[in-house]
XYZ file of C-alpha atoms in Angstrom:
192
model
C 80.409 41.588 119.127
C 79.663 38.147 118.413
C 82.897 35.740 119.642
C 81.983 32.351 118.727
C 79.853 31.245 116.508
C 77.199 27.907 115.351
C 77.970 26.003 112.299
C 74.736 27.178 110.955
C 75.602 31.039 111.841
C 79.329 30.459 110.443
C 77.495 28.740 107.014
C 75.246 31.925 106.676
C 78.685 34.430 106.978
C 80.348 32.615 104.698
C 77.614 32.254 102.145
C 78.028 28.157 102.236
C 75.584 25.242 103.160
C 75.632 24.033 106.993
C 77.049 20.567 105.946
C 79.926 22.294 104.168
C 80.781 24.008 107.745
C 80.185 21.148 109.637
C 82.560 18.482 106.961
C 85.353 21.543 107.097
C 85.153 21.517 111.325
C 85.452 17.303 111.240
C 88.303 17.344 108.558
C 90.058 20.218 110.668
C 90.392 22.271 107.903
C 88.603 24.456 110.199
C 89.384 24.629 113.898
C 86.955 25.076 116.581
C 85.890 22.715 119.559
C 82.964 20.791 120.374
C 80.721 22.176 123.324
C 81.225 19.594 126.309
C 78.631 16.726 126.815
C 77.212 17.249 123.577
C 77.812 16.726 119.799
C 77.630 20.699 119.043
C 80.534 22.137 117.237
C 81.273 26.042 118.092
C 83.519 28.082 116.214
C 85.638 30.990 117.371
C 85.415 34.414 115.846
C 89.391 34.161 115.103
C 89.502 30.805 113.503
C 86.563 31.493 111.299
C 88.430 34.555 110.161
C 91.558 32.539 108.936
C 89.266 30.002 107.285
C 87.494 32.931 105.608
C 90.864 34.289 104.636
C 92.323 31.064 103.264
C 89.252 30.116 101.443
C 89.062 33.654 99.739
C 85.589 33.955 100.936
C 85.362 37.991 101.396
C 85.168 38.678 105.319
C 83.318 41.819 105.164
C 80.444 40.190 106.874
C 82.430 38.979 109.387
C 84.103 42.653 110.096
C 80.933 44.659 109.999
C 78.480 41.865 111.397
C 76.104 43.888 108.897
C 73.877 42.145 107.206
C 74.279 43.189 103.095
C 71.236 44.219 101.601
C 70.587 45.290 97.691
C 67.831 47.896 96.842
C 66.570 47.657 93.009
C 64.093 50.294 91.889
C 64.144 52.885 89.758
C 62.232 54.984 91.640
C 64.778 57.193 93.167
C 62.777 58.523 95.374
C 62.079 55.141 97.378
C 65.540 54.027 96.893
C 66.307 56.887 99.205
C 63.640 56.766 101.485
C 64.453 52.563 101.940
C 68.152 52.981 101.963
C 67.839 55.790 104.340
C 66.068 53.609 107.043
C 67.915 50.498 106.736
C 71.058 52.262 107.500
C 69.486 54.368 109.903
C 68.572 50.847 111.837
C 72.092 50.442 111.760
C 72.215 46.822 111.619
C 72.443 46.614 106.943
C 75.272 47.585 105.120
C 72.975 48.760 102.300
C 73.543 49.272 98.529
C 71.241 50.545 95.764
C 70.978 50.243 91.626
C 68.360 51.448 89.323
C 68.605 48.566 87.019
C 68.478 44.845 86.320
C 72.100 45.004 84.526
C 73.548 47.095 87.357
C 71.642 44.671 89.871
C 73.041 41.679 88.165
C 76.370 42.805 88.868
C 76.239 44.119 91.912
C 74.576 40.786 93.137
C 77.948 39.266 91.656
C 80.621 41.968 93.794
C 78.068 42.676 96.801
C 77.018 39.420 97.423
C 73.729 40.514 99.189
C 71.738 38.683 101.910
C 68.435 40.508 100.865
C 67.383 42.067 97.446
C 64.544 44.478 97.454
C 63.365 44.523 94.214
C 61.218 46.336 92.198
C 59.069 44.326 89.525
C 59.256 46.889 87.058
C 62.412 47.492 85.993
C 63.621 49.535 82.814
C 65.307 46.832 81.232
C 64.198 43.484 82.692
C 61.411 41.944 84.757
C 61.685 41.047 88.594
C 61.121 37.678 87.502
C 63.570 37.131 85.395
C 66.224 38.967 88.282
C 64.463 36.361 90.774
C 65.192 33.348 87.932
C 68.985 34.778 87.478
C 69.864 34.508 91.523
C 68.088 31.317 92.247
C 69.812 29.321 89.390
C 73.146 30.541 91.461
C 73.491 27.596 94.216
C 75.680 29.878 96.196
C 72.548 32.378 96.560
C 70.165 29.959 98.001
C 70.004 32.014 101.255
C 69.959 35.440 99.443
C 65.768 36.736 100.301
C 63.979 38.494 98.096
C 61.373 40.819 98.428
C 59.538 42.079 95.615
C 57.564 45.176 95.407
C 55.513 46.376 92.862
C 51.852 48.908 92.039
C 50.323 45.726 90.726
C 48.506 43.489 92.604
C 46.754 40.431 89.979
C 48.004 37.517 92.436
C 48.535 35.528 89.414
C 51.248 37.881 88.683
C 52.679 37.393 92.981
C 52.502 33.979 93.075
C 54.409 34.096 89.601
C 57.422 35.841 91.246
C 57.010 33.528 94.703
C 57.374 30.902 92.037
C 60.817 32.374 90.578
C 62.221 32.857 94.101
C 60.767 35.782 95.605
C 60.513 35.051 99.252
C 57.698 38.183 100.284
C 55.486 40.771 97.929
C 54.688 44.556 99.123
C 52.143 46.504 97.206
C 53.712 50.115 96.377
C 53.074 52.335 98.183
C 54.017 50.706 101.760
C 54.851 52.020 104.777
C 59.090 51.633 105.204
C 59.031 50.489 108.785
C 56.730 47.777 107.231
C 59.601 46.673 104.871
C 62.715 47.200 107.756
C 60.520 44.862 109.434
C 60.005 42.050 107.099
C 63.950 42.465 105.839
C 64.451 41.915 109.550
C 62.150 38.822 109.690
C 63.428 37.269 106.477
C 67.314 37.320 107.760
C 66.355 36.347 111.121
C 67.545 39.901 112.791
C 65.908 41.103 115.788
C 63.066 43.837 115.155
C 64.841 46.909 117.069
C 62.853 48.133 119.648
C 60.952 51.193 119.525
């Protein structure tokens, strides 16, 4: 378990820009100590904790050291097979909905660090979910990957313009996808 963290790593727990972190550390409203010889703040595990816990920013992320991800497809076939190898990797504390209403809430509660999401959706377009979560400034590092049958690249670079951060044409191989989730939130690949 991680013991002491970067201002960047603390800004991506707590869901926060760097700058934020770093102007909380020089105020002192968040305690820490700078590494010797160098300008490099570090933060203990235990202090970013209480500044978690007085801030009301939810420490789950902290706890688990999971990263969060968000499955959208209604497909519940996939939504198994995906779900079922993230959290067999170990590493994602993993969620699913077969909606865009149920996805726009649980993007609200969950607060994921990755969204896979399927374009076609019964009652709104991946677009319009990508649209939603990057008008929210506190989900600028939330990734998206989109997956979809179709294939016009119109259509892809469409959703890379409304957010989307990677495309997979259905039907993919799931190791495929654990591997770009893995990329996209900077987590090692396990080995095989």
């Amino acid at each position: 378990m991680k013991t002491v963290f970067t201002t960047g790593e603390a800004a991506k727990i707590c869901k926060v820009s760097q700058q934020t972190i770093i102007r909380c550390f020089d105020s002192g409203q968040l305690k820490g100590f700078r590494v010797p010889g160098s300008r490099f703040r570090r933060i203990p595990r235990e202090q970013l904790y209480a500044f978690m816990r007085d801030n009301g920013i939810p420490t789950d992320a902290l706890d688990s050291g999971r990263r969060k991800v968000l499955v959208v497809d209604d497909d519940e076939d996939l939504v198994e097979l995906i779900v079922d190898a993230l959290e067999r990797d170990g590493r994602f504390d993993v969620r699913s909905v077969n909606n865009g209403f149920g996805a726009g809430m649980l993007i609200k509660e969950f607060r994921p660090d990755m969204i896979v999401l399927d374009v076609m959706l019964p009652d709104i377009n991946g677009k319009e979910v990508c649209t939603l979560v990057r008008s929210q400034k506190t989900m600028d590092d939330v990734r998206i990957i989109c997956i979809s049958g179709m294939v016009e690249q119109d259509k892809i670079q469409e959703l890379r313009d409304a957010g989307a951060n990677d495309f997979m044409k259905k039907p993919f191989d799931v190791d495929d996808l654990v591997g770009r989730v893995c990329q996209l939130l900077d987590v090692e690949t396990a080995s095989t």
